[in-house]
Structures are given as C-alpha cells and as structure tokens.
Short mmCIF file of C-alpha atoms and ligand atoms in Angstrom, two decimals:
data_model
loop_
_atom_site.label_atom_id
_atom_site.label_comp_id
_atom_site.label_asym_id
_atom_site.label_seq_id
_atom_site.Cartn_x
_atom_site.Cartn_y
_atom_site.Cartn_z
CA MET V 1 -67.94 78.11 -20.45
CA SER V 2 -67.29 79.06 -16.83
CA GLU V 3 -68.23 76.61 -14.07
CA GLN V 4 -71.11 77.57 -12.32
CA ARG V 5 -71.19 77.30 -8.66
CA ILE V 6 -74.48 78.06 -6.47
CA GLY V 7 -73.94 79.22 -3.21
CA GLY V 8 -71.58 78.44 -0.49
CA THR V 9 -68.25 79.21 -0.40
CA THR V 10 -64.60 77.43 -0.44
CA GLY V 11 -63.02 77.03 3.37
CA SER V 12 -63.92 76.42 6.24
CA ALA V 13 -66.07 78.36 9.04
CA GLN V 14 -64.87 75.78 11.53
CA ILE V 15 -64.19 77.49 14.62
CA PRO V 16 -60.25 76.72 15.82
CA ASN V 17 -60.01 75.21 19.27
CA ARG V 18 -63.67 74.45 19.76
CA THR V 19 -65.39 71.37 20.87
CA THR V 20 -68.74 70.73 22.58
CA HIS V 21 -69.41 69.43 26.42
CA ILE V 22 -72.79 67.95 27.94
CA THR V 23 -74.28 70.02 30.20
CA GLY V 24 -77.63 68.51 30.82
CA TRP V 25 -79.10 65.55 31.14
CA GLY V 26 -82.29 63.85 31.64
CA HIS V 27 -85.17 61.19 30.84
CA GLU V 28 -88.50 59.56 30.60
CA VAL V 29 -89.84 56.07 30.45
CA PRO V 30 -93.59 54.96 30.70
CA ALA V 31 -95.02 54.04 34.10
CA ALA V 32 -96.84 51.18 32.67
CA THR V 33 -94.33 47.92 33.07
CA LEU V 34 -94.27 44.81 30.85
CA THR V 35 -92.50 41.70 32.10
CA ASN V 36 -91.35 38.48 30.60
CA ALA V 37 -94.17 36.84 32.77
CA ASP V 38 -96.53 38.67 31.13
CA LEU V 39 -95.20 38.09 27.53
CA GLU V 40 -95.57 34.39 28.43
CA LYS V 41 -99.28 35.50 28.37
CA ILE V 42 -99.38 36.72 24.81
CA VAL V 43 -96.45 34.47 23.04
CA GLU V 44 -95.27 30.98 23.62
CA THR V 45 -92.05 32.49 25.35
CA SER V 46 -90.75 31.92 28.79
CA ASP V 47 -88.83 34.37 31.40
CA GLU V 48 -85.95 31.76 31.35
CA TRP V 49 -85.47 31.59 27.58
CA ILE V 50 -85.76 35.99 27.07
CA THR V 51 -83.28 36.27 30.25
CA THR V 52 -80.81 33.71 29.21
CA ARG V 53 -80.65 34.49 25.55
CA THR V 54 -81.34 38.67 25.72
CA GLY V 55 -80.77 39.75 29.39
CA ILE V 56 -83.84 41.79 29.44
CA ARG V 57 -86.53 41.05 32.42
CA GLU V 58 -89.13 43.59 31.75
CA ARG V 59 -89.62 46.87 29.60
CA ARG V 60 -91.86 49.94 29.43
CA ILE V 61 -94.95 50.56 27.09
CA ALA V 62 -96.02 53.94 26.55
CA SER V 63 -100.12 54.54 26.99
CA LYS V 64 -102.48 56.04 25.05
CA GLY V 65 -101.19 59.57 24.30
CA GLU V 66 -97.72 59.26 25.41
CA THR V 67 -95.68 59.48 22.28
CA ALA V 68 -91.57 59.78 20.99
CA ALA V 69 -92.61 64.04 21.38
CA SER V 70 -93.68 63.97 24.50
CA MET V 71 -91.67 61.41 26.18
CA GLY V 72 -88.93 63.73 24.20
CA ALA V 73 -90.16 66.78 25.40
CA LEU V 74 -90.40 65.96 29.30
CA ALA V 75 -86.46 64.20 28.97
CA ALA V 76 -85.53 67.68 27.01
CA ALA V 77 -87.01 69.85 29.55
CA ARG V 78 -85.31 67.44 32.45
CA ALA V 79 -82.02 68.35 29.91
CA LEU V 80 -82.66 72.03 30.18
CA ALA V 81 -83.11 72.55 33.94
CA VAL V 82 -80.08 70.34 34.83
CA ALA V 83 -78.14 72.32 32.55
CA GLY V 84 -79.75 76.21 33.98
CA ILE V 85 -80.72 77.41 30.72
CA LYS V 86 -84.15 78.29 29.12
CA ALA V 87 -85.39 76.83 25.90
CA ASP V 88 -84.46 79.82 24.20
CA ASP V 89 -80.96 79.67 25.05
CA VAL V 90 -80.86 76.39 22.78
CA ASP V 91 -80.22 76.99 19.08
CA LEU V 92 -80.97 73.50 17.23
CA ILE V 93 -82.99 70.42 18.53
CA VAL V 94 -81.97 67.15 16.94
CA VAL V 95 -84.40 64.10 17.35
CA ALA V 96 -83.08 60.70 17.30
CA THR V 97 -86.20 57.90 16.27
CA LEU V 98 -87.52 55.60 14.43
CA THR V 99 -91.09 56.13 15.54
CA PRO V 100 -91.83 59.60 15.27
CA ASP V 101 -95.39 60.74 15.89
CA HIS V 102 -95.88 61.63 12.25
CA LEU V 103 -93.82 62.19 8.71
CA MET V 104 -94.25 65.16 8.76
CA PRO V 105 -93.95 67.62 11.15
CA SER V 106 -90.91 66.04 12.78
CA THR V 107 -90.81 65.19 16.45
CA ALA V 108 -88.23 67.89 16.95
CA VAL V 109 -91.03 70.37 15.79
CA LEU V 110 -93.35 69.22 18.40
CA ILE V 111 -90.56 68.75 21.00
CA LYS V 112 -90.04 72.65 20.62
CA GLY V 113 -93.49 73.55 20.79
CA ALA V 114 -93.74 72.16 24.08
CA LEU V 115 -90.54 73.80 25.26
CA GLY V 116 -91.89 77.05 23.94
CA SER V 117 -88.67 77.50 22.32
CA THR V 118 -89.23 80.55 19.38
CA ARG V 119 -86.06 80.47 17.95
CA ALA V 120 -83.83 76.73 17.76
CA ALA V 121 -83.77 74.81 14.13
CA ALA V 122 -85.51 71.57 14.81
CA PHE V 123 -85.40 68.62 12.85
CA ASP V 124 -85.58 64.75 12.83
CA LEU V 125 -82.70 61.98 11.95
CA SER V 126 -82.95 58.46 11.01
CA ALA V 127 -80.41 56.21 11.94
CA ALA V 128 -82.06 53.31 13.79
CA CYS V 129 -80.51 52.70 17.26
CA SER V 130 -77.46 54.24 16.55
CA GLY V 131 -79.30 57.75 16.10
CA PHE V 132 -78.34 59.20 19.11
CA ALA V 133 -74.80 59.01 18.36
CA TYR V 134 -75.43 60.24 14.80
CA ALA V 135 -77.36 63.32 15.98
CA TYR V 136 -74.64 63.93 18.56
CA ALA V 137 -72.18 63.87 16.09
CA VAL V 138 -74.23 66.50 13.86
CA ALA V 139 -75.11 68.77 16.87
CA HIS V 140 -71.26 68.47 17.15
CA GLY V 141 -70.67 69.82 13.92
CA PHE V 142 -73.23 72.42 13.91
CA LEU V 143 -71.52 73.76 17.17
CA THR V 144 -67.97 74.01 16.29
CA ALA V 145 -68.90 75.51 12.53
CA GLY V 146 -70.06 77.83 14.82
CA LEU V 147 -73.73 78.10 13.86
CA GLY V 148 -74.72 78.29 17.40
CA GLN V 149 -74.21 77.85 21.09
CA ARG V 150 -76.20 74.90 22.30
CA ALA V 151 -77.88 71.85 21.21
CA LEU V 152 -80.39 69.53 22.60
CA VAL V 153 -79.85 66.08 20.94
CA ILE V 154 -82.51 63.61 21.43
CA GLY V 155 -83.45 59.73 21.05
CA ALA V 156 -87.09 59.20 21.47
CA GLU V 157 -89.02 56.12 21.09
CA THR V 158 -92.32 54.44 20.89
CA LEU V 159 -91.14 51.07 19.40
CA SER V 160 -94.58 49.14 21.29
CA ARG V 161 -96.76 50.86 18.55
CA ALA V 162 -93.61 49.14 15.52
CA VAL V 163 -94.16 45.77 17.01
CA ASP V 164 -95.58 42.54 15.96
CA TRP V 165 -97.03 41.28 19.34
CA THR V 166 -97.57 38.09 17.54
CA ASP V 167 -93.84 37.92 16.39
CA ARG V 168 -92.50 36.13 19.57
CA SER V 169 -88.72 37.00 17.63
CA THR V 170 -89.24 40.27 18.04
CA CYS V 171 -91.76 41.31 20.72
CA VAL V 172 -89.64 40.27 23.63
CA LEU V 173 -86.95 42.72 22.81
CA PHE V 174 -88.27 46.38 23.00
CA GLY V 175 -89.50 48.77 24.86
CA ASP V 176 -90.40 52.65 24.90
CA GLY V 177 -88.55 55.79 26.65
CA ALA V 178 -86.80 58.87 25.68
CA GLY V 179 -83.58 60.71 27.15
CA ALA V 180 -82.18 64.22 26.02
CA ILE V 181 -78.70 66.17 26.77
CA VAL V 182 -77.77 69.84 26.19
CA LEU V 183 -75.05 69.99 24.16
CA GLU V 184 -73.21 72.91 24.37
CA ALA V 185 -69.97 74.66 22.42
CA LEU V 186 -66.62 74.55 24.55
CA ASP V 187 -63.63 76.33 23.48
CA ILE V 188 -60.34 74.38 24.88
CA GLU V 189 -56.90 76.11 25.14
CA ALA V 190 -54.74 75.43 21.95
CA GLY V 191 -52.71 72.99 21.61
CA GLN V 192 -54.70 70.50 24.73
CA GLY V 193 -54.41 67.25 23.75
CA ALA V 194 -57.20 64.67 24.23
CA ALA V 195 -54.98 63.11 26.85
CA SER V 196 -56.56 65.83 29.45
CA ARG V 197 -58.94 68.12 27.33
CA PRO V 198 -62.42 68.30 28.42
CA GLY V 199 -65.62 67.21 26.26
CA THR V 200 -65.90 65.63 22.96
CA LEU V 201 -63.01 64.13 21.62
CA SER V 202 -63.92 61.75 18.71
CA PHE V 203 -66.39 59.81 16.48
CA GLU V 204 -66.62 56.91 14.34
CA LEU V 205 -70.07 56.94 12.34
CA SER V 206 -70.61 54.26 9.83
CA ALA V 207 -73.94 52.61 7.47
CA ASP V 208 -73.66 49.24 5.88
CA PRO V 209 -76.86 49.15 3.22
CA SER V 210 -76.21 45.03 2.87
CA GLY V 211 -78.14 44.81 6.15
CA ALA V 212 -80.77 47.36 4.95
CA TYR V 213 -83.66 44.49 4.54
CA ALA V 214 -82.26 42.51 7.41
CA LEU V 215 -84.06 44.99 9.88
CA TRP V 216 -86.83 47.03 9.02
CA ILE V 217 -89.91 48.46 8.97
CA PRO V 218 -91.21 48.46 5.50
CA GLY V 219 -94.16 51.14 6.00
CA GLY V 220 -93.37 54.34 4.17
CA VAL V 221 -94.14 56.70 1.33
CA GLY V 222 -92.66 54.94 -1.31
CA GLU V 223 -93.13 51.08 -0.40
CA GLY V 224 -95.66 49.59 1.36
CA ALA V 225 -97.61 49.86 4.09
CA ASP V 226 -96.39 47.58 7.17
CA PRO V 227 -95.63 49.55 9.85
CA LEU V 228 -93.99 46.59 11.98
CA ILE V 229 -90.63 45.35 12.48
CA LYS V 230 -89.07 42.72 10.34
CA MET V 231 -85.78 41.37 11.78
CA ASP V 232 -83.39 38.25 11.04
CA GLY V 233 -82.28 38.42 14.73
CA ALA V 234 -79.09 35.53 13.67
CA THR V 235 -77.64 37.86 10.93
CA THR V 236 -78.36 41.23 13.08
CA TYR V 237 -76.37 39.31 15.79
CA VAL V 238 -73.89 38.59 13.80
CA TYR V 239 -73.58 41.79 12.34
CA ALA V 240 -73.85 43.91 15.81
CA THR V 241 -71.00 41.88 17.46
CA ARG V 242 -68.61 42.35 14.80
CA THR V 243 -69.51 46.04 14.55
CA MET V 244 -69.84 47.30 18.17
CA ALA V 245 -65.91 46.10 18.88
CA ALA V 246 -65.05 47.71 15.67
CA VAL V 247 -66.22 51.25 16.07
CA ALA V 248 -65.79 51.55 19.73
CA THR V 249 -62.04 50.65 18.78
CA ALA V 250 -61.84 53.26 16.17
CA ALA V 251 -63.48 56.03 18.33
CA ILE V 252 -61.17 55.23 21.03
CA GLU V 253 -58.43 55.14 19.12
CA ARG V 254 -59.28 58.66 17.07
CA ALA V 255 -59.29 60.23 21.11
CA GLY V 256 -55.84 58.86 21.18
CA LEU V 257 -56.78 56.70 24.10
CA THR V 258 -56.45 53.27 24.78
CA PRO V 259 -59.38 50.93 26.27
CA ALA V 260 -57.73 51.16 29.39
CA GLN V 261 -58.35 55.18 29.68
CA VAL V 262 -61.78 54.49 29.44
CA ASP V 263 -63.71 54.77 32.39
CA LEU V 264 -67.11 53.74 31.20
CA VAL V 265 -68.61 52.31 27.69
CA ILE V 266 -72.34 53.03 27.50
CA PRO V 267 -73.47 50.47 24.76
CA HIS V 268 -76.84 50.53 22.76
CA GLN V 269 -79.10 48.27 25.34
CA ALA V 270 -80.11 45.35 22.75
CA ASN V 271 -79.10 41.96 23.71
CA ILE V 272 -76.29 41.34 27.28
CA ARG V 273 -75.16 38.70 24.83
CA ILE V 274 -73.59 41.24 22.37
CA ILE V 275 -72.43 43.31 25.21
CA GLU V 276 -70.29 40.61 26.65
CA HIS V 277 -69.28 40.37 23.15
CA VAL V 278 -67.82 43.57 23.49
CA SER V 279 -66.48 43.17 26.61
CA LYS V 280 -64.22 40.43 25.62
CA ALA V 281 -63.24 41.89 22.40
CA ILE V 282 -61.73 44.92 23.18
CA SER V 283 -60.51 43.64 26.81
CA PHE V 284 -62.91 46.01 28.79
CA PRO V 285 -64.16 44.12 31.97
CA MET V 286 -68.38 43.89 32.10
CA GLU V 287 -67.77 45.95 35.83
CA LYS V 288 -66.65 48.99 33.59
CA ILE V 289 -69.89 48.66 31.02
CA PHE V 290 -73.12 50.19 31.91
CA VAL V 291 -76.40 48.20 31.67
CA THR V 292 -79.75 48.99 31.65
CA LEU V 293 -81.52 46.41 29.13
CA ASP V 294 -82.84 44.31 32.06
CA LYS V 295 -85.10 47.31 33.24
CA TYR V 296 -85.72 48.87 29.90
CA GLY V 297 -85.03 46.14 27.05
CA ASN V 298 -84.32 47.56 23.53
CA THR V 299 -85.13 51.32 23.41
CA SER V 300 -83.52 52.03 20.23
CA ALA V 301 -82.25 55.72 19.80
CA ALA V 302 -83.20 56.78 23.07
CA SER V 303 -81.74 53.59 24.72
CA ILE V 304 -78.06 55.49 25.14
CA PRO V 305 -79.04 58.73 26.62
CA ILE V 306 -81.54 57.35 28.85
CA ALA V 307 -78.57 55.06 30.15
CA LEU V 308 -76.09 58.12 30.40
CA SER V 309 -78.79 59.93 32.56
CA GLU V 310 -78.98 56.87 34.85
CA ALA V 311 -75.32 56.73 34.59
CA VAL V 312 -74.65 60.11 36.03
CA ALA V 313 -77.61 59.56 38.40
CA GLY V 314 -76.03 56.56 39.79
CA GLY V 315 -72.66 58.49 40.34
CA ARG V 316 -71.21 56.29 37.33
CA LEU V 317 -69.23 59.69 35.97
CA LYS V 318 -67.20 61.64 37.71
CA PRO V 319 -65.17 65.40 36.24
CA GLY V 320 -62.15 63.44 34.34
CA ASP V 321 -63.98 60.63 33.46
CA VAL V 322 -63.79 59.39 29.65
CA PHE V 323 -66.80 57.48 28.39
CA CYS V 324 -67.63 56.07 25.22
CA THR V 325 -71.14 55.08 23.47
CA VAL V 326 -71.23 52.80 21.01
CA ALA V 327 -74.17 51.70 18.60
CA PHE V 328 -75.65 49.22 15.69
CA GLY V 329 -78.71 49.11 14.14
CA GLY V 330 -81.12 49.08 11.46
CA GLY V 331 -79.66 50.22 8.47
CA TYR V 332 -77.01 48.61 9.05
CA THR V 333 -76.02 51.71 10.90
CA SER V 334 -73.35 51.81 13.58
CA GLY V 335 -71.82 54.52 15.40
CA ALA V 336 -69.44 55.79 18.37
CA PHE V 337 -68.37 58.94 20.26
CA VAL V 338 -65.69 59.32 23.03
CA THR V 339 -66.55 62.20 25.65
CA ARG V 340 -64.76 63.82 28.77
CA TRP V 341 -67.13 64.28 31.48
CA ASP V 342 -67.15 67.69 33.03
CA ALA V 343 -70.25 68.38 34.55
CA ASP V 344 -71.55 68.47 37.85
CA PRO V 345 -73.67 65.33 38.57
CA ALA V 346 -75.45 67.37 41.25
CA HIS V 347 -76.84 69.27 38.52
CA GLY V 348 -79.09 66.07 37.93
CA ALA V 349 -81.49 67.11 40.92
CA ARG V 350 -82.34 70.05 38.88
CA ALA V 351 -84.79 68.05 37.02
CA ALA V 352 -86.73 67.15 39.63
CA ALA V 353 -88.07 71.17 39.37
CA VAL V 354 -89.70 70.17 35.83
CA ASP V 355 -93.87 69.72 36.14
CA PRO V 356 -94.81 67.28 34.01
CA SER V 357 -97.86 68.65 33.70
CA THR V 358 -96.41 71.72 32.03
CA ILE V 359 -94.84 69.87 29.20
CA LYS V 360 -97.27 69.23 26.78
CA ILE V 361 -97.46 68.34 22.70
CA LYS V 362 -99.64 71.25 20.97
CA ARG V 363 -101.98 68.88 18.90
CA PRO V 364 -104.82 70.27 16.63
CA GLU V 365 -107.98 69.63 17.70
CA GLY V 366 -109.97 66.93 16.41
CA GLY V 367 -107.18 66.28 14.33
CA ALA V 368 -104.24 63.95 15.39
CA LYS V 369 -105.71 60.89 16.78
CA ALA V 370 -103.64 59.03 19.87
CA ALA V 371 -102.17 55.71 18.78
CA GLU V 372 -103.99 52.92 20.92
CA VAL V 373 -102.13 50.60 23.38
CA PRO V 374 -101.82 47.58 21.08
CA ALA V 375 -104.45 45.48 21.64
CA ALA V 376 -102.43 42.28 22.74
CA LEU V 377 -101.30 44.68 25.52
CA LYS V 378 -103.82 46.62 26.85
CA ALA V 379 -105.56 44.10 28.77
CA LEU V 380 -102.45 42.72 30.80
CA LEU V 381 -101.69 46.25 31.64
CA ASP V 382 -104.95 47.31 32.46
CA ALA V 383 -105.12 44.50 34.45
CA LYS V 384 -101.99 45.91 36.70
CA GLY V 385 -103.63 49.37 37.13
CA ARG V 386 -102.28 51.29 34.09
N1 LIG K 401 -88.86 32.61 22.87
C1 LIG K 401 -88.78 31.13 23.12
N2 LIG K 401 -88.41 30.63 21.84
C2 LIG K 401 -88.04 32.11 21.14
C3 LIG K 401 -88.19 33.40 21.13
C4 LIG K 401 -88.76 33.65 22.33
N3 LIG K 401 -88.72 34.79 22.52
N4 LIG K 401 -87.71 33.71 20.07
C5 LIG K 401 -86.90 32.85 19.15
N5 LIG K 401 -87.30 31.74 19.41
C6 LIG K 401 -86.97 30.16 19.44
C7 LIG K 401 -86.59 30.27 17.67
O1 LIG K 401 -87.68 30.38 17.26
C8 LIG K 401 -85.62 29.48 17.47
O2 LIG K 401 -86.61 27.97 17.58
P1 LIG K 401 -86.49 27.09 16.54
O3 LIG K 401 -84.88 26.79 16.91
O4 LIG K 401 -87.17 25.73 17.28
O5 LIG K 401 -86.33 27.14 15.42
C9 LIG K 401 -84.85 29.46 18.68
O6 LIG K 401 -85.80 30.27 19.75
C10 LIG K 401 -83.59 29.80 18.72
O7 LIG K 401 -83.58 30.81 17.82
P2 LIG K 401 -81.88 31.70 17.79
O8 LIG K 401 -83.09 32.73 16.41
O9 LIG K 401 -81.23 30.88 17.02
O10 LIG K 401 -82.56 32.48 18.71
P3 LIG K 401 -80.94 33.20 19.34
O11 LIG K 401 -80.00 33.03 20.47
O12 LIG K 401 -80.23 33.77 17.98
O13 LIG K 401 -81.36 34.59 19.88
C11 LIG K 401 -82.33 36.83 19.54
C12 LIG K 401 -82.61 35.82 19.05
C13 LIG K 401 -82.48 37.20 20.92
C14 LIG K 401 -83.54 37.63 18.41
C15 LIG K 401 -80.63 36.95 18.76
O14 LIG K 401 -80.82 36.44 17.66
C16 LIG K 401 -80.61 38.71 19.12
O15 LIG K 401 -80.26 38.99 20.07
N6 LIG K 401 -80.37 39.50 17.69
C17 LIG K 401 -80.20 40.44 17.10
C18 LIG K 401 -81.37 41.39 17.82
C19 LIG K 401 -80.87 42.55 18.18
O16 LIG K 401 -80.46 43.10 18.44
N7 LIG K 401 -82.26 43.72 17.26
C20 LIG K 401 -82.40 45.11 17.27
C21 LIG K 401 -81.25 45.62 16.59
S1 LIG K 401 -81.31 47.62 17.09
C22 LIG K 401 -82.06 48.51 16.23
O17 LIG K 401 -81.49 48.95 15.66
C23 LIG K 401 -83.94 48.47 16.42
#
C-alpha cells in the first residue's frame, strides 16, 4: 500500500533574502504603584531585603478591569501608531502571556477586536517569561515564509491576579504591564551578511521539562484548580544564571557576531543579580544592559517589550545598533534573539496620538466579570488614591 500523506507539499515556502524588522513599538503599565514599603505592610519583608536580593523597588498593579487584553491592546495601538499603519495592515497578532483574560477566547482575539482589525490571524502563545522571544520567532517565521507582511507581537501580563499575596518569597517579585511591537517583512540584498544587514539576525530557543514543576501555576483544565504561582526560587535562580548566558551567547554567535559587536542587551527583568551574573558570564558591561526591574518588577512576557519600548524612548537604540534580548522562565523555557535596529526613534512620539479611551475590550453584557484587585492590596492602593 502506498504511503498516505495528508495535505501539504514538500519543500520550503521560505522567501529567499527576506528577514523582518521592528517598525513600531509601545507599552502600557497600570498607574497604581506598589512599593517595597507597601509590601512591608502585608508580608514579613523589608525594602532592604527586596532591594538587595532582587533590585526591585516598586511594581505596577492592574486596577479592576485592567487586564492582559486591555493593556496589550493599548500597547499594540501605540505600536501601530509608531509604525504609521492601520490595524488592517496587520496579518498576524501573537500574544505571549501566562495570565490571559480567559482560557478561551485568546487574549489576541480580544485585542484584535479592540483594535478594530478585520483580517489578522490571532492567537496566544504560552512560554512564560520567554514568551516574547518565542512570539517574535513565530512571527518572524510567518513573515519570512511569505504568509504575510506585518505582525503585532505582544507580551501582556496581569500577574498580580496570579500571585499569592501571603507568600513573601514570590509576591515581592511580580508586576503587571504590556509591551508590543510591529514586526514587518524586510527584503534584503542577496548576499548581504549579518555584519551589516538590518533587521532580525538570529534566534535561540529552548525548553527544559526538568524544571516544569519548579515554577508553575497548577490551575488548568486537566489538573488542579489553584491559580497561584508556585516557585522554587533557589532552583530557578540557578537555572536562570546558567541558561541566560548560554542562550545569549548562542544567539550572538549564530548572528555571526561577538558580544563586543552588540550595543545593547535587553534581558528579561527578573532579578538584578541574575542580570549581573549574565553581564560577567558573557563579559558584557552592565552599562550596556537595559534595566527596568527597579520600576516594574518581573512582568514576565511583557518585560522585554516594555524595556525595548523604554530603551528606544530613552535614546538607547539608534539605527545601526545591534541588540540582543534574552529571557528564561517557567517551563523551564529560555529564548534570545538578535536584531539590528533600523527604525527612526523619533517615530515613538506618534504614540501620543493614541487616545486610551478609544481602545476598549468588547465584553459580553453581564457575561465576563472583571477580576477584583487582590484584597490584600486593595486597601493599600485605595489609601494612595488609586
Ligand atoms: N523578605 C524577607 N525574607 C525573605 C523573603 C522576603 N520577601 N523571601 C524569602 N525570604 C527569606 C527566606 O524565607 C529565607 O529565610 P530562611 O533562611 O530563614 O529560610 C531567606 O530569605 C533566604 O531565602 P533564599 O531563597 O535563599 O533567598 P535568595 O537569595 O535565593 O533570593 C529569590 C530569593 C529572590 C526568590 C531568588 O531565589 C530568585 O530571584 N530566584 C529566581 C526567581 C525568578 O526569577 N523567578 C521568576 C522566573 S520568570 C517566570 O517565568 C515567571
């Protein structure tokens, strides 16, 4: 009997001499700030412990109705404005998140609705804190295979709703927020090498199931209902220091570059000690590593796109600069990508044209019930007028 094949063709649909580049960027963080001093009031901790062990000074907390979808939509609207394109110019929306609004529909579909997009394919991707690197890689593959011209790649999290606010070993670490980019297909000259060509240069992605239950949220459909983060901090710390340097080095080598040829590293913002370890391990000076964790804590899949957006706004990336992002997270996953920046940072000012009141997630009347601000935080934030 002849071998049966179902669908598909052999061979690659990949378009030769095509890569991708970032043409839009934006982010959104909640207004409510939770400081280390605030945390001293709800768990036995101190500003001194948190600052010296993690580098985090404060984090943002979503108010009622503020979700991964609502923040992701606003970040995405800003990225579209910066790129100078409309929602219907986008062929794909990928959202990396471990705190989706719902198990179904995807956060990406809700964002698509809020943006008024009528044509994009849209789905969520689960790779925890490495999610943005994974989502970027998936969008890059989609665009270089010729399936579209533009993608929105979004990282969005409402981790405050997944944190146990009585567990001092985890609750001090996490915060909420979202970041987004517009990734566009870019045709490059044949034979133009990585040493000079613009756009995306390389990736390194991995996943290590031995850490699957060292950092996890039990609640799902198959097993258990507990929706709160559990973490073996020491094991995760060791994994993070080992993998971050290895993954960044592999991505930089695959791009045909040396660390000295990289202008900026944008790491996942989990812990300043982990970042300092990466700095030493790859002989990369801290001055060339972009850090936001003091302000936002660990925002998981949102941390790299928020940092990228702030790096551009802060004049840390100019056309021709090479940057490397590197992340680790639950799974244990890890991921890195290397890109030569070629957008005009001045386009960032276009984000101001986005009116947040026009970007709304469409909810069913009387259907979806917004998650409350965790009780442990509500009084604290209310007292600050939030
Ligand atoms: N305040 C005060 N004391 C604390 C706190 C706190 N918030 N948390 C823990 N402690 C105590 C512990 O109970 C312990 O006390 P003991 O010695 O009396 O038992 C002591 O401090 C030391 O605890 P360690 O765990 O050894 O502290 P460590 O130096 O390892 O720092 C930390 C802990 C910050 C959690 C570190 O292990 C870490 O950063 N790990 C990585 C975590 C991480 O990045 N997770 C996110 C992954 S990304 C994702 O996908 C979500």
